[in-house]
Amino acid sequence: MRLVFAGTPEPAVPSLRRLLESPRHEVVAVVTRPDTTAGRGRRTVRSAVGRLADEHGIEVLTPARPRDPDFVARLTELAPDCCPVVAYGALIPQPVLDIPKFGWVNLHFSLLPAWRGAAPVQAALAAGDEVTGASTFRLEAGLDTGPVYGVVTETIRPDDTAGALLGRLADSGAALLESTLDGLEDGVLTAVPQPPDGVSHAPKVTVESARVSWDRPAHLVDRHIRSVTPAPGAWTMIGDLRVKLGPVTGTDETLAPGQILPRKDGVLVGTGSTAVRLGQVQPPGKKTMAAADWVRGARLDPEVRAQ
């Protein structure tokens, strides 16, 4: 099939790479979010998908909005059979959805209808799900509501972070997306409407929502931290310092919520149940380091609490 691929961040790259290598499909263009600026020099930064497309000499379209007339006209000229989409980051209006013969086929990192929305992997981890997966479905105007073509499942490991789990799903999901497009071309796939039961939502994770609440039980603190690692990153206030936190481990000891206990074998922080041991921390303006190394130089007031 003749394809125009839509995607933006690193988790979309395995899908684009797989389709570029497919003998059955031709990627004629890529749609991605506009370039951003970053760093003190305000250098221009291309999306991960855009960089891969550039490496292969493929046309890159970066509309500010998918309804922009110039973009709609160019997509119509390209005449794709299908537009596979992975984490593009913008809603596609119905007139644009209608351009390709086979529509827009979205790879979503959950077992729909569970965890519709922007952060399905983070939501699955925070909720303590034991199994998650990826789904391909036909994109429609609703938020992740379209009929499903296929799924793959993935067991969530006890030490999974959002980054690790998303990495595995990006790889297995890429294979699912390719097989879905093969099946559509062969005329052997029928999309199945999502059931009305089991719907849950996964809104975007903000920096503020990544703050740790130490009055919650230890297992929920653990899930929360892993669900926002590596981005946007869990954090807490320790005195007047905003400290980023990596994953923690459980203990059998009890401290008051937020109480900090430096020890030779690490740093404990109290929760609403048993204390947890901090792993990696990143104080403001410094590199990530082991919590035990940081606390030795921090000279914390014994009365200070994590908040």
PDB file of C-alpha atoms in Angstrom:
ATOM      1  CA  MET A   1       0.000   0.000   0.000  1.00  0.00           C
ATOM      2  CA  ARG A   2       0.921   3.625  -0.482  1.00  0.00           C
ATOM      3  CA  LEU A   3       1.315   5.106   3.018  1.00  0.00           C
ATOM      4  CA  VAL A   4       1.623   8.473   4.712  1.00  0.00           C
ATOM      5  CA  PHE A   5       2.862   7.802   8.249  1.00  0.00           C
ATOM      6  CA  ALA A   6       1.916  10.111  11.135  1.00  0.00           C
ATOM      7  CA  GLY A   7       3.880  10.092  14.387  1.00  0.00           C
ATOM      8  CA  THR A   8       6.146  12.215  16.533  1.00  0.00           C
ATOM      9  CA  PRO A   9       8.081  10.780  19.527  1.00  0.00           C
ATOM     10  CA  GLU A  10      10.596   7.964  19.889  1.00  0.00           C
ATOM     11  CA  PRO A  11       7.955   5.219  20.555  1.00  0.00           C
ATOM     12  CA  ALA A  12       6.655   5.775  17.004  1.00  0.00           C
ATOM     13  CA  VAL A  13      10.063   5.141  15.432  1.00  0.00           C
ATOM     14  CA  PRO A  14       9.968   1.298  15.475  1.00  0.00           C
ATOM     15  CA  SER A  15       6.693   1.374  13.540  1.00  0.00           C
ATOM     16  CA  LEU A  16       7.995   3.769  10.910  1.00  0.00           C
ATOM     17  CA  ARG A  17      11.239   1.825  10.575  1.00  0.00           C
ATOM     18  CA  ARG A  18       9.359  -1.443  10.125  1.00  0.00           C
ATOM     19  CA  LEU A  19       7.127   0.020   7.419  1.00  0.00           C
ATOM     20  CA  LEU A  20      10.120   1.515   5.642  1.00  0.00           C
ATOM     21  CA  GLU A  21      11.637  -1.974   5.514  1.00  0.00           C
ATOM     22  CA  SER A  22       8.413  -3.688   4.439  1.00  0.00           C
ATOM     23  CA  PRO A  23       8.453  -5.101   0.899  1.00  0.00           C
ATOM     24  CA  ARG A  24       4.678  -4.653   0.682  1.00  0.00           C
ATOM     25  CA  HIS A  25       4.290  -0.992   1.548  1.00  0.00           C
ATOM     26  CA  GLU A  26       5.698   2.329   0.374  1.00  0.00           C
ATOM     27  CA  VAL A  27       5.975   5.252   2.794  1.00  0.00           C
ATOM     28  CA  VAL A  28       5.685   8.299   0.534  1.00  0.00           C
ATOM     29  CA  ALA A  29       5.617  10.965   3.267  1.00  0.00           C
ATOM     30  CA  VAL A  30       5.600  11.480   7.023  1.00  0.00           C
ATOM     31  CA  VAL A  31       3.409  13.784   9.102  1.00  0.00           C
ATOM     32  CA  THR A  32       4.887  14.939  12.410  1.00  0.00           C
ATOM     33  CA  ARG A  33       4.555  17.773  14.879  1.00  0.00           C
ATOM     34  CA  PRO A  34       6.398  21.002  14.018  1.00  0.00           C
ATOM     35  CA  ASP A  35      10.032  21.397  15.017  1.00  0.00           C
ATOM     36  CA  THR A  36      10.634  22.797  18.496  1.00  0.00           C
ATOM     37  CA  THR A  37      13.445  24.818  20.054  1.00  0.00           C
ATOM     38  CA  ALA A  38      15.528  23.685  23.004  1.00  0.00           C
ATOM     39  CA  GLY A  39      18.631  24.523  24.998  1.00  0.00           C
ATOM     40  CA  ARG A  40      20.314  27.810  25.764  1.00  0.00           C
ATOM     41  CA  GLY A  41      21.099  28.318  22.103  1.00  0.00           C
ATOM     42  CA  ARG A  42      17.440  27.785  21.202  1.00  0.00           C
ATOM     43  CA  ARG A  43      18.469  25.253  18.576  1.00  0.00           C
ATOM     44  CA  THR A  44      15.838  23.731  16.325  1.00  0.00           C
ATOM     45  CA  VAL A  45      14.899  20.173  17.269  1.00  0.00           C
ATOM     46  CA  ARG A  46      13.285  17.763  14.811  1.00  0.00           C
ATOM     47  CA  SER A  47      10.960  15.056  16.148  1.00  0.00           C
ATOM     48  CA  ALA A  48      12.283  11.493  16.349  1.00  0.00           C
ATOM     49  CA  VAL A  49      10.004  10.468  13.475  1.00  0.00           C
ATOM     50  CA  GLY A  50      11.047  13.481  11.419  1.00  0.00           C
ATOM     51  CA  ARG A  51      14.721  12.646  11.866  1.00  0.00           C
ATOM     52  CA  LEU A  52      14.227   9.081  10.654  1.00  0.00           C
ATOM     53  CA  ALA A  53      12.276  10.316   7.641  1.00  0.00           C
ATOM     54  CA  ASP A  54      15.053  12.791   6.834  1.00  0.00           C
ATOM     55  CA  GLU A  55      17.601   9.972   6.938  1.00  0.00           C
ATOM     56  CA  HIS A  56      15.596   8.111   4.294  1.00  0.00           C
ATOM     57  CA  GLY A  57      14.958  11.144   2.096  1.00  0.00           C
ATOM     58  CA  ILE A  58      11.205  11.065   2.704  1.00  0.00           C
ATOM     59  CA  GLU A  59       9.041  14.169   2.518  1.00  0.00           C
ATOM     60  CA  VAL A  60       8.180  15.507   6.000  1.00  0.00           C
ATOM     61  CA  LEU A  61       4.956  17.449   6.560  1.00  0.00           C
ATOM     62  CA  THR A  62       4.746  19.533   9.759  1.00  0.00           C
ATOM     63  CA  PRO A  63       1.371  21.293   9.786  1.00  0.00           C
ATOM     64  CA  ALA A  64       0.598  23.467  12.800  1.00  0.00           C
ATOM     65  CA  ARG A  65      -2.851  21.898  12.662  1.00  0.00           C
ATOM     66  CA  PRO A  66      -4.022  18.920  10.584  1.00  0.00           C
ATOM     67  CA  ARG A  67      -6.905  21.000   9.240  1.00  0.00           C
ATOM     68  CA  ASP A  68      -4.573  23.556   7.605  1.00  0.00           C
ATOM     69  CA  PRO A  69      -5.613  23.914   3.934  1.00  0.00           C
ATOM     70  CA  ASP A  70      -2.075  23.511   2.573  1.00  0.00           C
ATOM     71  CA  PHE A  71      -1.650  20.244   4.458  1.00  0.00           C
ATOM     72  CA  VAL A  72      -5.032  18.917   3.366  1.00  0.00           C
ATOM     73  CA  ALA A  73      -4.214  19.768  -0.244  1.00  0.00           C
ATOM     74  CA  ARG A  74      -0.804  18.084  -0.103  1.00  0.00           C
ATOM     75  CA  LEU A  75      -2.187  14.951   1.553  1.00  0.00           C
ATOM     76  CA  THR A  76      -4.838  14.756  -1.154  1.00  0.00           C
ATOM     77  CA  GLU A  77      -2.128  15.054  -3.834  1.00  0.00           C
ATOM     78  CA  LEU A  78      -0.122  12.255  -2.227  1.00  0.00           C
ATOM     79  CA  ALA A  79      -3.209  10.009  -2.503  1.00  0.00           C
ATOM     80  CA  PRO A  80      -2.284   7.513   0.243  1.00  0.00           C
ATOM     81  CA  ASP A  81      -4.138   4.219   0.486  1.00  0.00           C
ATOM     82  CA  CYS A  82      -3.807   4.401   4.263  1.00  0.00           C
ATOM     83  CA  CYS A  83      -2.339   6.640   6.973  1.00  0.00           C
ATOM     84  CA  PRO A  84      -0.863   4.632   9.860  1.00  0.00           C
ATOM     85  CA  VAL A  85      -0.517   6.788  12.964  1.00  0.00           C
ATOM     86  CA  VAL A  86       1.449   6.276  16.191  1.00  0.00           C
ATOM     87  CA  ALA A  87       1.517   8.944  18.912  1.00  0.00           C
ATOM     88  CA  TYR A  88       1.166  11.807  16.456  1.00  0.00           C
ATOM     89  CA  GLY A  89      -0.081  14.240  19.085  1.00  0.00           C
ATOM     90  CA  ALA A  90      -2.962  16.057  17.373  1.00  0.00           C
ATOM     91  CA  LEU A  91      -6.591  15.274  16.610  1.00  0.00           C
ATOM     92  CA  ILE A  92      -7.369  14.546  12.959  1.00  0.00           C
ATOM     93  CA  PRO A  93     -10.573  16.172  11.644  1.00  0.00           C
ATOM     94  CA  GLN A  94     -13.092  14.024   9.803  1.00  0.00           C
ATOM     95  CA  PRO A  95     -12.473  15.467   6.303  1.00  0.00           C
ATOM     96  CA  VAL A  96      -8.801  14.496   6.645  1.00  0.00           C
ATOM     97  CA  LEU A  97      -9.681  11.070   8.051  1.00  0.00           C
ATOM     98  CA  ASP A  98     -11.717  10.479   4.894  1.00  0.00           C
ATOM     99  CA  ILE A  99      -8.867  11.098   2.415  1.00  0.00           C
ATOM    100  CA  PRO A 100      -7.169   7.661   2.362  1.00  0.00           C
ATOM    101  CA  LYS A 101      -9.097   4.657   1.037  1.00  0.00           C
ATOM    102  CA  PHE A 102      -8.424   2.578   4.163  1.00  0.00           C
ATOM    103  CA  GLY A 103      -8.624   5.517   6.553  1.00  0.00           C
ATOM    104  CA  TRP A 104      -6.179   6.211   9.360  1.00  0.00           C
ATOM    105  CA  VAL A 105      -5.054   3.173  11.357  1.00  0.00           C
ATOM    106  CA  ASN A 106      -3.886   4.063  14.845  1.00  0.00           C
ATOM    107  CA  LEU A 107      -1.530   2.024  17.027  1.00  0.00           C
ATOM    108  CA  HIS A 108      -2.493   2.690  20.650  1.00  0.00           C
ATOM    109  CA  PHE A 109      -0.544   1.339  23.617  1.00  0.00           C
ATOM    110  CA  SER A 110      -3.367  -0.269  25.594  1.00  0.00           C
ATOM    111  CA  LEU A 111      -5.957  -3.018  25.274  1.00  0.00           C
ATOM    112  CA  LEU A 112      -8.868  -0.881  24.167  1.00  0.00           C
ATOM    113  CA  PRO A 113     -11.330   0.173  25.478  1.00  0.00           C
ATOM    114  CA  ALA A 114      -9.057   0.328  28.541  1.00  0.00           C
ATOM    115  CA  TRP A 115      -6.971   3.478  28.931  1.00  0.00           C
ATOM    116  CA  ARG A 116      -8.128   5.648  26.091  1.00  0.00           C
ATOM    117  CA  GLY A 117      -6.167   8.879  25.977  1.00  0.00           C
ATOM    118  CA  ALA A 118      -2.689  10.368  25.997  1.00  0.00           C
ATOM    119  CA  ALA A 119      -0.920   8.285  28.679  1.00  0.00           C
ATOM    120  CA  PRO A 120      -2.139   4.652  28.573  1.00  0.00           C
ATOM    121  CA  VAL A 121       1.155   3.081  29.670  1.00  0.00           C
ATOM    122  CA  GLN A 122       1.497   5.412  32.634  1.00  0.00           C
ATOM    123  CA  ALA A 123      -2.102   4.774  33.644  1.00  0.00           C
ATOM    124  CA  ALA A 124      -1.729   0.985  33.472  1.00  0.00           C
ATOM    125  CA  LEU A 125       1.329   1.082  35.728  1.00  0.00           C
ATOM    126  CA  ALA A 126      -0.224   3.477  38.227  1.00  0.00           C
ATOM    127  CA  ALA A 127      -3.341   1.300  38.432  1.00  0.00           C
ATOM    128  CA  GLY A 128      -1.336  -1.855  39.116  1.00  0.00           C
ATOM    129  CA  ASP A 129      -2.506  -3.690  35.991  1.00  0.00           C
ATOM    130  CA  GLU A 130      -0.821  -7.050  35.517  1.00  0.00           C
ATOM    131  CA  VAL A 131      -1.317  -7.179  31.744  1.00  0.00           C
ATOM    132  CA  THR A 132      -1.506  -4.485  29.112  1.00  0.00           C
ATOM    133  CA  GLY A 133      -0.842  -4.419  25.379  1.00  0.00           C
ATOM    134  CA  ALA A 134      -1.307  -2.524  22.141  1.00  0.00           C
ATOM    135  CA  SER A 135      -4.262  -2.196  19.778  1.00  0.00           C
ATOM    136  CA  THR A 136      -4.673  -1.167  16.166  1.00  0.00           C
ATOM    137  CA  PHE A 137      -7.953   0.530  15.344  1.00  0.00           C
ATOM    138  CA  ARG A 138      -9.562   2.716  12.708  1.00  0.00           C
ATOM    139  CA  LEU A 139      -9.265   6.320  13.768  1.00  0.00           C
ATOM    140  CA  GLU A 140     -12.480   8.288  14.043  1.00  0.00           C
ATOM    141  CA  ALA A 141     -13.527  11.641  15.479  1.00  0.00           C
ATOM    142  CA  GLY A 142     -13.937  10.278  19.042  1.00  0.00           C
ATOM    143  CA  LEU A 143     -10.962   9.844  21.391  1.00  0.00           C
ATOM    144  CA  ASP A 144      -9.636   6.308  20.747  1.00  0.00           C
ATOM    145  CA  THR A 145     -13.173   5.022  20.172  1.00  0.00           C
ATOM    146  CA  GLY A 146     -12.806   3.438  16.737  1.00  0.00           C
ATOM    147  CA  PRO A 147     -13.296  -0.243  15.881  1.00  0.00           C
ATOM    148  CA  VAL A 148     -10.325  -2.508  16.615  1.00  0.00           C
ATOM    149  CA  TYR A 149      -8.382  -4.551  14.034  1.00  0.00           C
ATOM    150  CA  GLY A 150      -5.974  -6.428  16.298  1.00  0.00           C
ATOM    151  CA  VAL A 151      -4.192  -6.571  19.652  1.00  0.00           C
ATOM    152  CA  VAL A 152      -1.000  -7.852  21.244  1.00  0.00           C
ATOM    153  CA  THR A 153      -0.612  -8.383  24.981  1.00  0.00           C
ATOM    154  CA  GLU A 154       2.313  -7.666  27.291  1.00  0.00           C
ATOM    155  CA  THR A 155       2.858  -8.732  30.898  1.00  0.00           C
ATOM    156  CA  ILE A 156       3.747  -5.860  33.215  1.00  0.00           C
ATOM    157  CA  ARG A 157       6.837  -6.693  35.261  1.00  0.00           C
ATOM    158  CA  PRO A 158       7.142  -5.755  38.949  1.00  0.00           C
ATOM    159  CA  ASP A 159      10.014  -3.350  38.241  1.00  0.00           C
ATOM    160  CA  ASP A 160       8.697  -1.874  34.993  1.00  0.00           C
ATOM    161  CA  THR A 161       8.937   1.852  34.475  1.00  0.00           C
ATOM    162  CA  ALA A 162       6.835   3.626  31.883  1.00  0.00           C
ATOM    163  CA  GLY A 163       9.915   3.929  29.700  1.00  0.00           C
ATOM    164  CA  ALA A 164      10.779   0.233  29.810  1.00  0.00           C
ATOM    165  CA  LEU A 165       7.211  -0.938  29.231  1.00  0.00           C
ATOM    166  CA  LEU A 166       6.614   1.543  26.420  1.00  0.00           C
ATOM    167  CA  GLY A 167       9.826   0.407  24.759  1.00  0.00           C
ATOM    168  CA  ARG A 168       8.610  -3.194  24.602  1.00  0.00           C
ATOM    169  CA  LEU A 169       5.162  -2.156  23.406  1.00  0.00           C
ATOM    170  CA  ALA A 170       6.661   0.057  20.709  1.00  0.00           C
ATOM    171  CA  ASP A 171       8.474  -2.976  19.281  1.00  0.00           C
ATOM    172  CA  SER A 172       5.619  -5.482  19.510  1.00  0.00           C
ATOM    173  CA  GLY A 173       3.151  -2.827  18.386  1.00  0.00           C
ATOM    174  CA  ALA A 174       5.212  -2.140  15.269  1.00  0.00           C
ATOM    175  CA  ALA A 175       4.797  -5.767  14.201  1.00  0.00           C
ATOM    176  CA  LEU A 176       1.071  -5.559  14.931  1.00  0.00           C
ATOM    177  CA  LEU A 177       0.714  -2.399  12.840  1.00  0.00           C
ATOM    178  CA  GLU A 178       2.506  -3.963   9.875  1.00  0.00           C
ATOM    179  CA  SER A 179       0.369  -7.121  10.030  1.00  0.00           C
ATOM    180  CA  THR A 180      -2.768  -4.976  10.282  1.00  0.00           C
ATOM    181  CA  LEU A 181      -1.848  -3.101   7.105  1.00  0.00           C
ATOM    182  CA  ASP A 182      -1.045  -6.409   5.377  1.00  0.00           C
ATOM    183  CA  GLY A 183      -4.450  -7.753   6.374  1.00  0.00           C
ATOM    184  CA  LEU A 184      -6.251  -4.636   5.145  1.00  0.00           C
ATOM    185  CA  GLU A 185      -4.500  -4.848   1.798  1.00  0.00           C
ATOM    186  CA  ASP A 186      -5.394  -8.536   1.520  1.00  0.00           C
ATOM    187  CA  GLY A 187      -9.017  -7.848   2.465  1.00  0.00           C
ATOM    188  CA  VAL A 188      -8.987 -10.356   5.327  1.00  0.00           C
ATOM    189  CA  LEU A 189      -9.399  -7.973   8.313  1.00  0.00           C
ATOM    190  CA  THR A 190     -12.648  -6.677   9.726  1.00  0.00           C
ATOM    191  CA  ALA A 191     -12.657  -4.038  12.447  1.00  0.00           C
ATOM    192  CA  VAL A 192     -14.638  -5.006  15.552  1.00  0.00           C
ATOM    193  CA  PRO A 193     -16.461  -2.275  17.516  1.00  0.00           C
ATOM    194  CA  GLN A 194     -15.134  -1.683  21.015  1.00  0.00           C
ATOM    195  CA  PRO A 195     -17.375  -3.052  23.784  1.00  0.00           C
ATOM    196  CA  PRO A 196     -19.245  -0.490  25.887  1.00  0.00           C
ATOM    197  CA  ASP A 197     -17.937  -2.016  29.124  1.00  0.00           C
ATOM    198  CA  GLY A 198     -14.411  -1.668  30.476  1.00  0.00           C
ATOM    199  CA  VAL A 199     -13.831   1.876  29.265  1.00  0.00           C
ATOM    200  CA  SER A 200     -11.190   3.826  31.193  1.00  0.00           C
ATOM    201  CA  HIS A 201      -9.307   7.020  30.457  1.00  0.00           C
ATOM    202  CA  ALA A 202      -5.656   8.036  30.684  1.00  0.00           C
ATOM    203  CA  PRO A 203      -5.222  11.810  30.567  1.00  0.00           C
ATOM    204  CA  LYS A 204      -1.858  13.422  29.922  1.00  0.00           C
ATOM    205  CA  VAL A 205       0.539  13.249  32.869  1.00  0.00           C
ATOM    206  CA  THR A 206       1.605  16.718  33.971  1.00  0.00           C
ATOM    207  CA  VAL A 207       4.625  17.761  35.984  1.00  0.00           C
ATOM    208  CA  GLU A 208       2.379  18.685  38.892  1.00  0.00           C
ATOM    209  CA  SER A 209       0.632  15.297  38.859  1.00  0.00           C
ATOM    210  CA  ALA A 210       4.047  13.587  39.016  1.00  0.00           C
ATOM    211  CA  ARG A 211       4.624  14.914  42.550  1.00  0.00           C
ATOM    212  CA  VAL A 212       4.791  12.130  45.131  1.00  0.00           C
ATOM    213  CA  SER A 213       2.132  11.982  47.877  1.00  0.00           C
ATOM    214  CA  TRP A 214       3.885  10.354  50.818  1.00  0.00           C
ATOM    215  CA  ASP A 215       0.678   9.784  52.772  1.00  0.00           C
ATOM    216  CA  ARG A 216      -0.311   7.083  50.268  1.00  0.00           C
ATOM    217  CA  PRO A 217       0.623   3.430  50.956  1.00  0.00           C
ATOM    218  CA  ALA A 218       4.079   2.279  49.873  1.00  0.00           C
ATOM    219  CA  HIS A 219       2.832   0.138  46.976  1.00  0.00           C
ATOM    220  CA  LEU A 220       0.981   3.112  45.485  1.00  0.00           C
ATOM    221  CA  VAL A 221       4.008   5.365  45.910  1.00  0.00           C
ATOM    222  CA  ASP A 222       6.098   2.736  44.109  1.00  0.00           C
ATOM    223  CA  ARG A 223       3.599   2.442  41.236  1.00  0.00           C
ATOM    224  CA  HIS A 224       3.276   6.185  40.901  1.00  0.00           C
ATOM    225  CA  ILE A 225       7.012   6.788  40.684  1.00  0.00           C
ATOM    226  CA  ARG A 226       7.537   4.029  38.112  1.00  0.00           C
ATOM    227  CA  SER A 227       4.579   5.282  36.072  1.00  0.00           C
ATOM    228  CA  VAL A 228       6.164   8.714  35.555  1.00  0.00           C
ATOM    229  CA  THR A 229       9.728   7.458  34.969  1.00  0.00           C
ATOM    230  CA  PRO A 230      11.507   8.726  32.934  1.00  0.00           C
ATOM    231  CA  ALA A 231       9.091  11.497  31.957  1.00  0.00           C
ATOM    232  CA  PRO A 232       8.001  13.819  33.354  1.00  0.00           C
ATOM    233  CA  GLY A 233       9.796  12.304  36.363  1.00  0.00           C
ATOM    234  CA  ALA A 234       8.599  11.898  39.951  1.00  0.00           C
ATOM    235  CA  TRP A 235       9.568  14.651  42.364  1.00  0.00           C
ATOM    236  CA  THR A 236       9.143  15.859  45.906  1.00  0.00           C
ATOM    237  CA  MET A 237       9.982  18.917  47.970  1.00  0.00           C
ATOM    238  CA  ILE A 238      12.624  18.358  50.653  1.00  0.00           C
ATOM    239  CA  GLY A 239      12.829  21.608  52.539  1.00  0.00           C
ATOM    240  CA  ASP A 240      13.168  24.210  49.801  1.00  0.00           C
ATOM    241  CA  LEU A 241      14.714  21.747  47.323  1.00  0.00           C
ATOM    242  CA  ARG A 242      12.718  20.230  44.475  1.00  0.00           C
ATOM    243  CA  VAL A 243      14.247  16.756  44.133  1.00  0.00           C
ATOM    244  CA  LYS A 244      13.519  14.350  41.268  1.00  0.00           C
ATOM    245  CA  LEU A 245      13.220  10.694  42.239  1.00  0.00           C
ATOM    246  CA  GLY A 246      13.894   7.422  40.484  1.00  0.00           C
ATOM    247  CA  PRO A 247      12.149   4.123  41.378  1.00  0.00           C
ATOM    248  CA  VAL A 248      12.112   3.080  45.026  1.00  0.00           C
ATOM    249  CA  THR A 249      12.162  -0.286  46.810  1.00  0.00           C
ATOM    250  CA  GLY A 250      10.002  -1.435  49.669  1.00  0.00           C
ATOM    251  CA  THR A 251      11.076  -2.126  53.254  1.00  0.00           C
ATOM    252  CA  ASP A 252       9.496  -3.571  56.386  1.00  0.00           C
ATOM    253  CA  GLU A 253      10.253  -0.495  58.460  1.00  0.00           C
ATOM    254  CA  THR A 254       7.775   2.147  59.551  1.00  0.00           C
ATOM    255  CA  LEU A 255       8.261   5.907  59.515  1.00  0.00           C
ATOM    256  CA  ALA A 256       5.838   8.810  59.521  1.00  0.00           C
ATOM    257  CA  PRO A 257       4.758   9.853  56.020  1.00  0.00           C
ATOM    258  CA  GLY A 258       7.507  11.976  54.498  1.00  0.00           C
ATOM    259  CA  GLN A 259       9.956  11.350  57.338  1.00  0.00           C
ATOM    260  CA  ILE A 260      13.507  10.951  56.027  1.00  0.00           C
ATOM    261  CA  LEU A 261      15.972   8.545  57.636  1.00  0.00           C
ATOM    262  CA  PRO A 262      19.517   8.584  56.207  1.00  0.00           C
ATOM    263  CA  ARG A 263      21.415   5.340  56.833  1.00  0.00           C
ATOM    264  CA  LYS A 264      24.625   3.694  55.674  1.00  0.00           C
ATOM    265  CA  ASP A 265      22.675   1.403  53.335  1.00  0.00           C
ATOM    266  CA  GLY A 266      20.585   4.176  51.825  1.00  0.00           C
ATOM    267  CA  VAL A 267      17.837   6.690  52.524  1.00  0.00           C
ATOM    268  CA  LEU A 268      14.394   5.698  53.807  1.00  0.00           C
ATOM    269  CA  VAL A 269      11.260   7.807  53.437  1.00  0.00           C
ATOM    270  CA  GLY A 270       8.034   7.112  55.287  1.00  0.00           C
ATOM    271  CA  THR A 271       4.729   6.539  53.501  1.00  0.00           C
ATOM    272  CA  GLY A 272       1.174   5.839  54.580  1.00  0.00           C
ATOM    273  CA  SER A 273       2.238   2.252  55.291  1.00  0.00           C
ATOM    274  CA  THR A 274       5.845   1.008  55.370  1.00  0.00           C
ATOM    275  CA  ALA A 275       8.863   3.085  54.403  1.00  0.00           C
ATOM    276  CA  VAL A 276      10.519   2.950  50.990  1.00  0.00           C
ATOM    277  CA  ARG A 277      14.210   3.141  50.149  1.00  0.00           C
ATOM    278  CA  LEU A 278      15.166   5.819  47.640  1.00  0.00           C
ATOM    279  CA  GLY A 279      17.201   4.811  44.596  1.00  0.00           C
ATOM    280  CA  GLN A 280      18.469   7.542  42.276  1.00  0.00           C
ATOM    281  CA  VAL A 281      17.772  11.198  43.003  1.00  0.00           C
ATOM    282  CA  GLN A 282      18.458  14.425  41.132  1.00  0.00           C
ATOM    283  CA  PRO A 283      18.750  17.607  43.181  1.00  0.00           C
ATOM    284  CA  PRO A 284      18.147  20.897  41.352  1.00  0.00           C
ATOM    285  CA  GLY A 285      21.010  21.855  39.073  1.00  0.00           C
ATOM    286  CA  LYS A 286      22.890  18.596  39.598  1.00  0.00           C
ATOM    287  CA  LYS A 287      23.282  15.230  37.928  1.00  0.00           C
ATOM    288  CA  THR A 288      21.388  12.101  38.924  1.00  0.00           C
ATOM    289  CA  MET A 289      23.109  10.257  41.766  1.00  0.00           C
ATOM    290  CA  ALA A 290      22.533   7.553  44.368  1.00  0.00           C
ATOM    291  CA  ALA A 291      20.372   8.833  47.218  1.00  0.00           C
ATOM    292  CA  ALA A 292      22.964   7.759  49.803  1.00  0.00           C
ATOM    293  CA  ASP A 293      25.649   9.845  48.062  1.00  0.00           C
ATOM    294  CA  TRP A 294      23.389  12.853  47.851  1.00  0.00           C
ATOM    295  CA  VAL A 295      22.225  12.828  51.453  1.00  0.00           C
ATOM    296  CA  ARG A 296      25.792  12.670  52.790  1.00  0.00           C
ATOM    297  CA  GLY A 297      26.510  16.058  51.248  1.00  0.00           C
ATOM    298  CA  ALA A 298      23.080  17.596  51.682  1.00  0.00           C
ATOM    299  CA  ARG A 299      23.284  18.009  55.488  1.00  0.00           C
ATOM    300  CA  LEU A 300      19.537  17.863  55.910  1.00  0.00           C
ATOM    301  CA  ASP A 301      17.836  19.226  58.989  1.00  0.00           C
ATOM    302  CA  PRO A 302      16.716  16.144  60.996  1.00  0.00           C
ATOM    303  CA  GLU A 303      13.225  17.642  61.164  1.00  0.00           C
ATOM    304  CA  VAL A 304      12.841  18.160  57.422  1.00  0.00           C
ATOM    305  CA  ARG A 305      10.176  16.097  55.639  1.00  0.00           C
ATOM    306  CA  ALA A 306       9.577  15.072  52.061  1.00  0.00           C
ATOM    307  CA  GLN A 307       6.408  16.773  50.884  1.00  0.00           C
TER     308      GLN A 307
END
